[in-house]
Amino acid sequence: MLSRTALLDTNALIAISGENLAAAWERGWHLTTSPWSFFERLGHLGEKPFAEVKETLLRLQSVEIVDKPLDRLVAKRQGSSKPRIWQSDVARDVLSKISEAESIEDFESMTFEDTAGNTRTLENSVETICAILKGEKTRFQKLVTKIIRGIRSGEVRVSTPEERHHAVLAMLVAGESSFRDTEGLDYEAHTSSEEVLTFEYVYYAYGVLRAIAQKEAGGDTCAMNDFVDGQICAYIPLDQQVCVVTADKNSITALGEARALLADVGLGKRAAFTLAHPAELLPGGQP
């Protein structure tokens, strides 16, 4: 059976049961998600019943947690004499401890050994990841705020598809935002400008298009949760057939507009990604 890659956002992970995710694998779906989606769910351990959050997190046992494709490409070319610690590995290690724990106190009393052989404690880990997420969300909001101010001042022009495309390219060159996750990688030495466009275009297009939407609605920035939704876009390279699974209206709109933007500037064939509602992964759905 041919496999089709599905990229699930947090919205989809909540909507689809573990049983149905496992069944989707059997029907030929290659299910993936980002470490950020895992950590966003993990942060809820501090505010919701442990058993409820644990059940949602354990659904990721049927989903491959993957790292950003550009990070993996650079790491492969760059090489390293030391083990590299990937977010996906940390997420999987933490997930294994979630499966063993019966309470948040039980979970935070545990330790695990990372891929570099370091012993890590989970004590205060929920508070730590919540603080990291808050900082990253704030940085993303500041990025969107900067774009909105640029649009209002006329510095960033977005009236036509060509102008919006130019705005995305300008952000690609500037490399703004907390886009890259893995430390110690030399992107300038190991990527070309074309590869940067291939792997980062959808992410920056999301930022520009969300900024336009917020500006038109009279807003000065985006919602904090736009950070995790935006991060999902960093896993959508041009030219690769990835099915983004979400029911989030803002994500659906922005990704649809990104596809249309690429078509408008003559790059439509490169928009190989598609969108699907979580219901399409339920029994009866076909890859």
PDB file of C-alpha atoms in Angstrom:
ATOM      1  CA  MET A   1       0.000   0.000   0.000  1.00  0.00           C
ATOM      2  CA  LEU A   2       1.331   3.427  -0.907  1.00  0.00           C
ATOM      3  CA  SER A   3       2.029   5.698   2.058  1.00  0.00           C
ATOM      4  CA  ARG A   4       1.014   9.332   2.221  1.00  0.00           C
ATOM      5  CA  THR A   5       2.655  11.682   4.704  1.00  0.00           C
ATOM      6  CA  ALA A   6       0.297  13.521   7.034  1.00  0.00           C
ATOM      7  CA  LEU A   7       1.528  16.404   9.193  1.00  0.00           C
ATOM      8  CA  LEU A   8      -0.762  16.803  12.208  1.00  0.00           C
ATOM      9  CA  ASP A   9      -1.081  20.030  14.192  1.00  0.00           C
ATOM     10  CA  THR A  10      -2.131  20.092  17.853  1.00  0.00           C
ATOM     11  CA  ASN A  11      -5.715  20.613  16.769  1.00  0.00           C
ATOM     12  CA  ALA A  12      -5.656  17.295  14.894  1.00  0.00           C
ATOM     13  CA  LEU A  13      -3.938  15.459  17.756  1.00  0.00           C
ATOM     14  CA  ILE A  14      -6.784  16.490  20.041  1.00  0.00           C
ATOM     15  CA  ALA A  15      -9.480  15.616  17.506  1.00  0.00           C
ATOM     16  CA  ILE A  16      -8.329  12.095  16.564  1.00  0.00           C
ATOM     17  CA  SER A  17      -8.276   9.266  19.117  1.00  0.00           C
ATOM     18  CA  GLY A  18      -5.254   7.035  19.578  1.00  0.00           C
ATOM     19  CA  GLU A  19      -7.229   4.113  18.187  1.00  0.00           C
ATOM     20  CA  ASN A  20      -8.099   6.024  15.033  1.00  0.00           C
ATOM     21  CA  LEU A  21      -4.517   7.237  14.614  1.00  0.00           C
ATOM     22  CA  ALA A  22      -3.280   3.646  14.765  1.00  0.00           C
ATOM     23  CA  ALA A  23      -5.956   2.653  12.241  1.00  0.00           C
ATOM     24  CA  ALA A  24      -4.849   5.474   9.930  1.00  0.00           C
ATOM     25  CA  TRP A  25      -1.333   3.974   9.869  1.00  0.00           C
ATOM     26  CA  GLU A  26      -2.870   0.675   8.800  1.00  0.00           C
ATOM     27  CA  ARG A  27      -4.665   2.444   5.943  1.00  0.00           C
ATOM     28  CA  GLY A  28      -1.417   3.856   4.589  1.00  0.00           C
ATOM     29  CA  TRP A  29      -0.985   7.197   6.341  1.00  0.00           C
ATOM     30  CA  HIS A  30       2.531   8.109   7.524  1.00  0.00           C
ATOM     31  CA  LEU A  31       1.584  10.266  10.506  1.00  0.00           C
ATOM     32  CA  THR A  32       3.996  12.964  11.669  1.00  0.00           C
ATOM     33  CA  THR A  33       3.973  15.977  13.960  1.00  0.00           C
ATOM     34  CA  SER A  34       6.423  18.499  15.367  1.00  0.00           C
ATOM     35  CA  PRO A  35       8.145  18.421  18.771  1.00  0.00           C
ATOM     36  CA  TRP A  36       6.536  21.798  19.424  1.00  0.00           C
ATOM     37  CA  SER A  37       3.085  20.227  19.172  1.00  0.00           C
ATOM     38  CA  PHE A  38       4.150  17.594  21.701  1.00  0.00           C
ATOM     39  CA  PHE A  39       5.597  20.149  24.119  1.00  0.00           C
ATOM     40  CA  GLU A  40       2.549  22.390  23.764  1.00  0.00           C
ATOM     41  CA  ARG A  41       0.367  19.493  24.905  1.00  0.00           C
ATOM     42  CA  LEU A  42       2.867  18.604  27.653  1.00  0.00           C
ATOM     43  CA  GLY A  43       2.515  22.107  29.081  1.00  0.00           C
ATOM     44  CA  HIS A  44      -1.130  21.381  29.867  1.00  0.00           C
ATOM     45  CA  LEU A  45      -0.065  18.914  32.570  1.00  0.00           C
ATOM     46  CA  GLY A  46       0.174  21.880  34.888  1.00  0.00           C
ATOM     47  CA  GLU A  47      -3.419  23.035  34.379  1.00  0.00           C
ATOM     48  CA  LYS A  48      -5.569  20.028  33.469  1.00  0.00           C
ATOM     49  CA  PRO A  49      -6.159  16.591  35.066  1.00  0.00           C
ATOM     50  CA  PHE A  50      -3.088  14.398  34.570  1.00  0.00           C
ATOM     51  CA  ALA A  51      -5.031  11.428  33.178  1.00  0.00           C
ATOM     52  CA  GLU A  52      -6.718  13.617  30.550  1.00  0.00           C
ATOM     53  CA  VAL A  53      -3.477  15.128  29.267  1.00  0.00           C
ATOM     54  CA  LYS A  54      -1.679  11.775  29.448  1.00  0.00           C
ATOM     55  CA  GLU A  55      -4.332  10.171  27.240  1.00  0.00           C
ATOM     56  CA  THR A  56      -3.849  12.847  24.584  1.00  0.00           C
ATOM     57  CA  LEU A  57      -0.057  12.647  24.744  1.00  0.00           C
ATOM     58  CA  LEU A  58      -0.052   8.862  24.426  1.00  0.00           C
ATOM     59  CA  ARG A  59      -1.769   9.243  21.066  1.00  0.00           C
ATOM     60  CA  LEU A  60       1.654  10.283  19.792  1.00  0.00           C
ATOM     61  CA  GLN A  61       2.760   6.659  20.162  1.00  0.00           C
ATOM     62  CA  SER A  62       1.094   6.264  16.755  1.00  0.00           C
ATOM     63  CA  VAL A  63       2.698   9.425  15.346  1.00  0.00           C
ATOM     64  CA  GLU A  64       6.309  10.045  14.332  1.00  0.00           C
ATOM     65  CA  ILE A  65       7.700  13.172  15.986  1.00  0.00           C
ATOM     66  CA  VAL A  66      10.022  14.714  13.400  1.00  0.00           C
ATOM     67  CA  ASP A  67      12.556  17.542  13.306  1.00  0.00           C
ATOM     68  CA  LYS A  68      12.601  20.425  10.862  1.00  0.00           C
ATOM     69  CA  PRO A  69      13.764  19.146   7.465  1.00  0.00           C
ATOM     70  CA  LEU A  70      16.242  21.988   6.982  1.00  0.00           C
ATOM     71  CA  ASP A  71      17.839  21.300  10.370  1.00  0.00           C
ATOM     72  CA  ARG A  72      18.308  17.640   9.458  1.00  0.00           C
ATOM     73  CA  LEU A  73      19.768  18.536   6.047  1.00  0.00           C
ATOM     74  CA  VAL A  74      22.312  20.935   7.534  1.00  0.00           C
ATOM     75  CA  ALA A  75      23.285  18.497  10.290  1.00  0.00           C
ATOM     76  CA  LYS A  76      23.893  15.718   7.750  1.00  0.00           C
ATOM     77  CA  ARG A  77      26.155  17.920   5.644  1.00  0.00           C
ATOM     78  CA  GLN A  78      27.940  19.492   8.574  1.00  0.00           C
ATOM     79  CA  GLY A  79      28.581  16.312  10.515  1.00  0.00           C
ATOM     80  CA  SER A  80      29.647  16.235  14.150  1.00  0.00           C
ATOM     81  CA  SER A  81      32.057  14.331  16.345  1.00  0.00           C
ATOM     82  CA  LYS A  82      29.579  14.576  19.226  1.00  0.00           C
ATOM     83  CA  PRO A  83      26.052  13.187  19.492  1.00  0.00           C
ATOM     84  CA  ARG A  84      23.518  15.793  18.476  1.00  0.00           C
ATOM     85  CA  ILE A  85      20.487  16.174  20.728  1.00  0.00           C
ATOM     86  CA  TRP A  86      17.333  16.493  18.652  1.00  0.00           C
ATOM     87  CA  GLN A  87      14.014  17.787  19.918  1.00  0.00           C
ATOM     88  CA  SER A  88      12.316  14.699  18.487  1.00  0.00           C
ATOM     89  CA  ASP A  89      14.552  12.422  20.592  1.00  0.00           C
ATOM     90  CA  VAL A  90      13.867  14.411  23.754  1.00  0.00           C
ATOM     91  CA  ALA A  91      10.129  14.342  23.032  1.00  0.00           C
ATOM     92  CA  ARG A  92      10.190  10.564  22.565  1.00  0.00           C
ATOM     93  CA  ASP A  93      12.168  10.059  25.780  1.00  0.00           C
ATOM     94  CA  VAL A  94       9.720  12.226  27.698  1.00  0.00           C
ATOM     95  CA  LEU A  95       6.763  10.448  26.102  1.00  0.00           C
ATOM     96  CA  SER A  96       8.065   7.097  27.356  1.00  0.00           C
ATOM     97  CA  LYS A  97       8.097   8.504  30.894  1.00  0.00           C
ATOM     98  CA  ILE A  98       4.564   9.850  30.500  1.00  0.00           C
ATOM     99  CA  SER A  99       3.408   6.314  29.704  1.00  0.00           C
ATOM    100  CA  GLU A 100       4.938   5.049  32.971  1.00  0.00           C
ATOM    101  CA  ALA A 101       3.663   7.857  35.232  1.00  0.00           C
ATOM    102  CA  GLU A 102       0.393   7.838  37.152  1.00  0.00           C
ATOM    103  CA  SER A 103       0.482  11.467  38.324  1.00  0.00           C
ATOM    104  CA  ILE A 104       2.341  14.683  37.634  1.00  0.00           C
ATOM    105  CA  GLU A 105       4.300  14.154  40.852  1.00  0.00           C
ATOM    106  CA  ASP A 106       5.264  10.686  39.650  1.00  0.00           C
ATOM    107  CA  PHE A 107       6.288  12.077  36.264  1.00  0.00           C
ATOM    108  CA  GLU A 108       8.415  14.880  37.682  1.00  0.00           C
ATOM    109  CA  SER A 109      10.265  12.467  39.969  1.00  0.00           C
ATOM    110  CA  MET A 110      11.652  10.608  36.949  1.00  0.00           C
ATOM    111  CA  THR A 111      14.911  10.927  34.997  1.00  0.00           C
ATOM    112  CA  PHE A 112      16.031   9.800  31.540  1.00  0.00           C
ATOM    113  CA  GLU A 113      19.267   9.560  29.589  1.00  0.00           C
ATOM    114  CA  ASP A 114      19.451  11.657  26.416  1.00  0.00           C
ATOM    115  CA  THR A 115      21.227  10.700  23.191  1.00  0.00           C
ATOM    116  CA  ALA A 116      24.451  12.309  24.400  1.00  0.00           C
ATOM    117  CA  GLY A 117      24.454  10.155  27.523  1.00  0.00           C
ATOM    118  CA  ASN A 118      23.410  12.961  29.871  1.00  0.00           C
ATOM    119  CA  THR A 119      21.024  12.206  32.707  1.00  0.00           C
ATOM    120  CA  ARG A 120      18.091  14.596  32.663  1.00  0.00           C
ATOM    121  CA  THR A 121      15.591  15.144  35.417  1.00  0.00           C
ATOM    122  CA  LEU A 122      11.926  15.861  34.774  1.00  0.00           C
ATOM    123  CA  GLU A 123      11.587  17.819  38.001  1.00  0.00           C
ATOM    124  CA  ASN A 124       9.945  21.172  37.194  1.00  0.00           C
ATOM    125  CA  SER A 125       9.934  20.176  33.514  1.00  0.00           C
ATOM    126  CA  VAL A 126       6.333  21.293  32.966  1.00  0.00           C
ATOM    127  CA  GLU A 127       7.057  24.754  34.368  1.00  0.00           C
ATOM    128  CA  THR A 128      10.204  24.940  32.258  1.00  0.00           C
ATOM    129  CA  ILE A 129       8.490  24.050  28.990  1.00  0.00           C
ATOM    130  CA  CYS A 130       5.648  26.484  29.748  1.00  0.00           C
ATOM    131  CA  ALA A 131       8.202  29.260  30.261  1.00  0.00           C
ATOM    132  CA  ILE A 132       9.983  28.354  27.000  1.00  0.00           C
ATOM    133  CA  LEU A 133       6.705  28.289  25.092  1.00  0.00           C
ATOM    134  CA  LYS A 134       5.655  31.634  26.534  1.00  0.00           C
ATOM    135  CA  GLY A 135       8.953  33.177  25.448  1.00  0.00           C
ATOM    136  CA  GLU A 136       8.737  31.726  21.932  1.00  0.00           C
ATOM    137  CA  LYS A 137       5.113  32.781  21.544  1.00  0.00           C
ATOM    138  CA  THR A 138       6.010  36.302  22.618  1.00  0.00           C
ATOM    139  CA  ARG A 139       8.875  36.439  20.110  1.00  0.00           C
ATOM    140  CA  PHE A 140       6.557  35.299  17.324  1.00  0.00           C
ATOM    141  CA  GLN A 141       4.010  37.932  18.315  1.00  0.00           C
ATOM    142  CA  LYS A 142       6.747  40.581  18.137  1.00  0.00           C
ATOM    143  CA  LEU A 143       7.616  39.398  14.633  1.00  0.00           C
ATOM    144  CA  VAL A 144       3.989  39.696  13.500  1.00  0.00           C
ATOM    145  CA  THR A 145       3.736  43.096  15.210  1.00  0.00           C
ATOM    146  CA  LYS A 146       6.793  44.263  13.277  1.00  0.00           C
ATOM    147  CA  ILE A 147       5.257  43.151   9.973  1.00  0.00           C
ATOM    148  CA  ILE A 148       1.950  44.876  10.774  1.00  0.00           C
ATOM    149  CA  ARG A 149       3.754  48.112  11.610  1.00  0.00           C
ATOM    150  CA  GLY A 150       5.696  47.819   8.364  1.00  0.00           C
ATOM    151  CA  ILE A 151       2.472  47.372   6.402  1.00  0.00           C
ATOM    152  CA  ARG A 152       0.860  50.387   8.069  1.00  0.00           C
ATOM    153  CA  SER A 153       3.916  52.554   7.484  1.00  0.00           C
ATOM    154  CA  GLY A 154       4.197  51.493   3.846  1.00  0.00           C
ATOM    155  CA  GLU A 155       7.626  49.968   4.388  1.00  0.00           C
ATOM    156  CA  VAL A 156       6.191  46.486   3.765  1.00  0.00           C
ATOM    157  CA  ARG A 157       4.001  46.464   0.665  1.00  0.00           C
ATOM    158  CA  VAL A 158       1.397  43.709   0.371  1.00  0.00           C
ATOM    159  CA  SER A 159      -1.225  45.042  -2.044  1.00  0.00           C
ATOM    160  CA  THR A 160      -0.440  42.564  -4.835  1.00  0.00           C
ATOM    161  CA  PRO A 161       0.715  38.938  -4.933  1.00  0.00           C
ATOM    162  CA  GLU A 162       4.087  40.109  -6.215  1.00  0.00           C
ATOM    163  CA  GLU A 163       4.477  42.470  -3.261  1.00  0.00           C
ATOM    164  CA  ARG A 164       3.459  39.785  -0.763  1.00  0.00           C
ATOM    165  CA  HIS A 165       5.914  37.362  -2.378  1.00  0.00           C
ATOM    166  CA  HIS A 166       8.658  39.992  -2.128  1.00  0.00           C
ATOM    167  CA  ALA A 167       7.824  40.499   1.565  1.00  0.00           C
ATOM    168  CA  VAL A 168       8.246  36.759   2.177  1.00  0.00           C
ATOM    169  CA  LEU A 169      11.558  36.704   0.301  1.00  0.00           C
ATOM    170  CA  ALA A 170      12.790  39.684   2.315  1.00  0.00           C
ATOM    171  CA  MET A 171      12.102  37.771   5.520  1.00  0.00           C
ATOM    172  CA  LEU A 172      13.903  34.717   4.139  1.00  0.00           C
ATOM    173  CA  VAL A 173      16.991  36.819   3.562  1.00  0.00           C
ATOM    174  CA  ALA A 174      16.775  38.495   6.970  1.00  0.00           C
ATOM    175  CA  GLY A 175      16.188  35.160   8.729  1.00  0.00           C
ATOM    176  CA  GLU A 176      13.990  36.811  11.343  1.00  0.00           C
ATOM    177  CA  SER A 177      12.185  34.888  14.126  1.00  0.00           C
ATOM    178  CA  SER A 178      13.040  31.925  16.311  1.00  0.00           C
ATOM    179  CA  PHE A 179      12.696  29.649  13.316  1.00  0.00           C
ATOM    180  CA  ARG A 180      15.568  27.206  13.808  1.00  0.00           C
ATOM    181  CA  ASP A 181      15.630  24.887  16.786  1.00  0.00           C
ATOM    182  CA  THR A 182      18.909  22.973  16.734  1.00  0.00           C
ATOM    183  CA  GLU A 183      22.042  24.509  18.225  1.00  0.00           C
ATOM    184  CA  GLY A 184      25.451  24.388  16.589  1.00  0.00           C
ATOM    185  CA  LEU A 185      24.308  24.258  12.966  1.00  0.00           C
ATOM    186  CA  ASP A 186      25.976  26.468  10.333  1.00  0.00           C
ATOM    187  CA  TYR A 187      23.182  27.237   7.876  1.00  0.00           C
ATOM    188  CA  GLU A 188      25.180  29.724   5.820  1.00  0.00           C
ATOM    189  CA  ALA A 189      27.935  27.207   5.122  1.00  0.00           C
ATOM    190  CA  HIS A 190      25.712  24.254   4.341  1.00  0.00           C
ATOM    191  CA  THR A 191      22.667  25.597   2.477  1.00  0.00           C
ATOM    192  CA  SER A 192      22.058  27.549  -0.700  1.00  0.00           C
ATOM    193  CA  SER A 193      19.593  30.422  -1.050  1.00  0.00           C
ATOM    194  CA  GLU A 194      17.378  28.129  -3.146  1.00  0.00           C
ATOM    195  CA  GLU A 195      17.311  25.523  -0.375  1.00  0.00           C
ATOM    196  CA  VAL A 196      16.413  28.156   2.183  1.00  0.00           C
ATOM    197  CA  LEU A 197      13.509  29.200  -0.030  1.00  0.00           C
ATOM    198  CA  THR A 198      12.430  25.574  -0.433  1.00  0.00           C
ATOM    199  CA  PHE A 199      12.382  24.780   3.271  1.00  0.00           C
ATOM    200  CA  GLU A 200      11.354  28.101   4.825  1.00  0.00           C
ATOM    201  CA  TYR A 201       9.017  29.781   2.338  1.00  0.00           C
ATOM    202  CA  VAL A 202       5.770  28.403   3.775  1.00  0.00           C
ATOM    203  CA  TYR A 203       6.761  29.397   7.312  1.00  0.00           C
ATOM    204  CA  TYR A 204       7.498  33.005   6.407  1.00  0.00           C
ATOM    205  CA  ALA A 205       4.457  33.165   4.149  1.00  0.00           C
ATOM    206  CA  TYR A 206       2.373  32.136   7.162  1.00  0.00           C
ATOM    207  CA  GLY A 207       3.846  35.015   9.174  1.00  0.00           C
ATOM    208  CA  VAL A 208       3.194  37.578   6.450  1.00  0.00           C
ATOM    209  CA  LEU A 209      -0.328  36.347   5.695  1.00  0.00           C
ATOM    210  CA  ARG A 210      -1.346  36.196   9.360  1.00  0.00           C
ATOM    211  CA  ALA A 211       0.006  39.727   9.791  1.00  0.00           C
ATOM    212  CA  ILE A 212      -2.083  40.939   6.850  1.00  0.00           C
ATOM    213  CA  ALA A 213      -5.202  39.281   8.304  1.00  0.00           C
ATOM    214  CA  GLN A 214      -4.641  40.797  11.739  1.00  0.00           C
ATOM    215  CA  LYS A 215      -3.958  44.238  10.289  1.00  0.00           C
ATOM    216  CA  GLU A 216      -7.152  44.099   8.233  1.00  0.00           C
ATOM    217  CA  ALA A 217      -9.060  43.108  11.380  1.00  0.00           C
ATOM    218  CA  GLY A 218      -7.644  46.126  13.183  1.00  0.00           C
ATOM    219  CA  GLY A 219      -5.247  44.108  15.326  1.00  0.00           C
ATOM    220  CA  ASP A 220      -1.685  44.899  16.316  1.00  0.00           C
ATOM    221  CA  THR A 221      -0.396  41.329  16.605  1.00  0.00           C
ATOM    222  CA  CYS A 222      -1.525  37.686  16.454  1.00  0.00           C
ATOM    223  CA  ALA A 223      -2.798  35.287  19.094  1.00  0.00           C
ATOM    224  CA  MET A 224      -0.085  33.606  21.162  1.00  0.00           C
ATOM    225  CA  ASN A 225      -1.134  30.191  19.868  1.00  0.00           C
ATOM    226  CA  ASP A 226      -0.228  31.264  16.333  1.00  0.00           C
ATOM    227  CA  PHE A 227       3.364  30.408  17.262  1.00  0.00           C
ATOM    228  CA  VAL A 228       2.778  26.638  17.354  1.00  0.00           C
ATOM    229  CA  ASP A 229       0.576  26.787  14.237  1.00  0.00           C
ATOM    230  CA  GLY A 230       3.308  28.756  12.501  1.00  0.00           C
ATOM    231  CA  GLN A 231       5.945  26.246  13.553  1.00  0.00           C
ATOM    232  CA  ILE A 232       4.021  23.505  11.762  1.00  0.00           C
ATOM    233  CA  CYS A 233       4.640  25.456   8.544  1.00  0.00           C
ATOM    234  CA  ALA A 234       8.388  24.959   9.034  1.00  0.00           C
ATOM    235  CA  TYR A 235       7.806  21.268   8.275  1.00  0.00           C
ATOM    236  CA  ILE A 236       6.237  21.922   4.864  1.00  0.00           C
ATOM    237  CA  PRO A 237       8.940  22.109   2.174  1.00  0.00           C
ATOM    238  CA  LEU A 238       8.042  23.200  -1.304  1.00  0.00           C
ATOM    239  CA  ASP A 239       7.919  20.403  -3.914  1.00  0.00           C
ATOM    240  CA  GLN A 240       7.099  17.674  -1.365  1.00  0.00           C
ATOM    241  CA  GLN A 241       3.704  16.026  -1.071  1.00  0.00           C
ATOM    242  CA  VAL A 242       2.740  16.620   2.541  1.00  0.00           C
ATOM    243  CA  CYS A 243      -0.873  16.621   3.706  1.00  0.00           C
ATOM    244  CA  VAL A 244      -1.360  19.115   6.538  1.00  0.00           C
ATOM    245  CA  VAL A 245      -4.124  17.869   8.840  1.00  0.00           C
ATOM    246  CA  THR A 246      -5.912  20.626  10.734  1.00  0.00           C
ATOM    247  CA  ALA A 247      -9.319  22.038  11.538  1.00  0.00           C
ATOM    248  CA  ASP A 248      -7.888  25.374  12.675  1.00  0.00           C
ATOM    249  CA  LYS A 249      -9.577  28.073  10.601  1.00  0.00           C
ATOM    250  CA  ASN A 250      -6.639  30.481  10.693  1.00  0.00           C
ATOM    251  CA  SER A 251      -4.204  27.776   9.564  1.00  0.00           C
ATOM    252  CA  ILE A 252      -6.520  26.627   6.780  1.00  0.00           C
ATOM    253  CA  THR A 253      -6.912  30.200   5.536  1.00  0.00           C
ATOM    254  CA  ALA A 254      -3.211  31.060   5.710  1.00  0.00           C
ATOM    255  CA  LEU A 255      -2.046  27.839   4.042  1.00  0.00           C
ATOM    256  CA  GLY A 256      -4.674  28.170   1.334  1.00  0.00           C
ATOM    257  CA  GLU A 257      -3.505  31.726   0.717  1.00  0.00           C
ATOM    258  CA  ALA A 258       0.113  30.540   0.617  1.00  0.00           C
ATOM    259  CA  ARG A 259      -0.775  28.048  -2.117  1.00  0.00           C
ATOM    260  CA  ALA A 260      -2.610  30.752  -4.046  1.00  0.00           C
ATOM    261  CA  LEU A 261       0.303  33.167  -3.617  1.00  0.00           C
ATOM    262  CA  LEU A 262       2.761  30.677  -5.072  1.00  0.00           C
ATOM    263  CA  ALA A 263       0.432  30.100  -8.020  1.00  0.00           C
ATOM    264  CA  ASP A 264       0.031  33.846  -8.586  1.00  0.00           C
ATOM    265  CA  VAL A 265       3.805  34.380  -8.859  1.00  0.00           C
ATOM    266  CA  GLY A 266       4.341  31.421 -11.189  1.00  0.00           C
ATOM    267  CA  LEU A 267       5.425  28.885  -8.551  1.00  0.00           C
ATOM    268  CA  GLY A 268       2.183  26.971  -8.284  1.00  0.00           C
ATOM    269  CA  LYS A 269       3.760  23.627  -9.174  1.00  0.00           C
ATOM    270  CA  ARG A 270       6.008  23.952  -6.141  1.00  0.00           C
ATOM    271  CA  ALA A 271       3.012  24.101  -3.785  1.00  0.00           C
ATOM    272  CA  ALA A 272       2.785  20.327  -3.544  1.00  0.00           C
ATOM    273  CA  PHE A 273       1.325  20.345  -0.010  1.00  0.00           C
ATOM    274  CA  THR A 274      -2.386  19.816   0.522  1.00  0.00           C
ATOM    275  CA  LEU A 275      -4.841  20.282   3.389  1.00  0.00           C
ATOM    276  CA  ALA A 276      -7.120  17.769   5.075  1.00  0.00           C
ATOM    277  CA  HIS A 277      -9.620  17.897   7.919  1.00  0.00           C
ATOM    278  CA  PRO A 278      -8.959  15.475  10.837  1.00  0.00           C
ATOM    279  CA  ALA A 279     -12.134  13.605   9.859  1.00  0.00           C
ATOM    280  CA  GLU A 280     -10.349  12.377   6.731  1.00  0.00           C
ATOM    281  CA  LEU A 281      -8.096  10.224   8.937  1.00  0.00           C
ATOM    282  CA  LEU A 282     -11.034   8.526  10.616  1.00  0.00           C
ATOM    283  CA  PRO A 283     -12.258   5.091   9.472  1.00  0.00           C
ATOM    284  CA  GLY A 284     -13.534   5.410   5.933  1.00  0.00           C
ATOM    285  CA  GLY A 285     -10.954   8.033   4.979  1.00  0.00           C
ATOM    286  CA  GLN A 286      -8.415   7.075   2.338  1.00  0.00           C
ATOM    287  CA  PRO A 287      -4.854   8.296   1.721  1.00  0.00           C
TER     288      PRO A 287
END
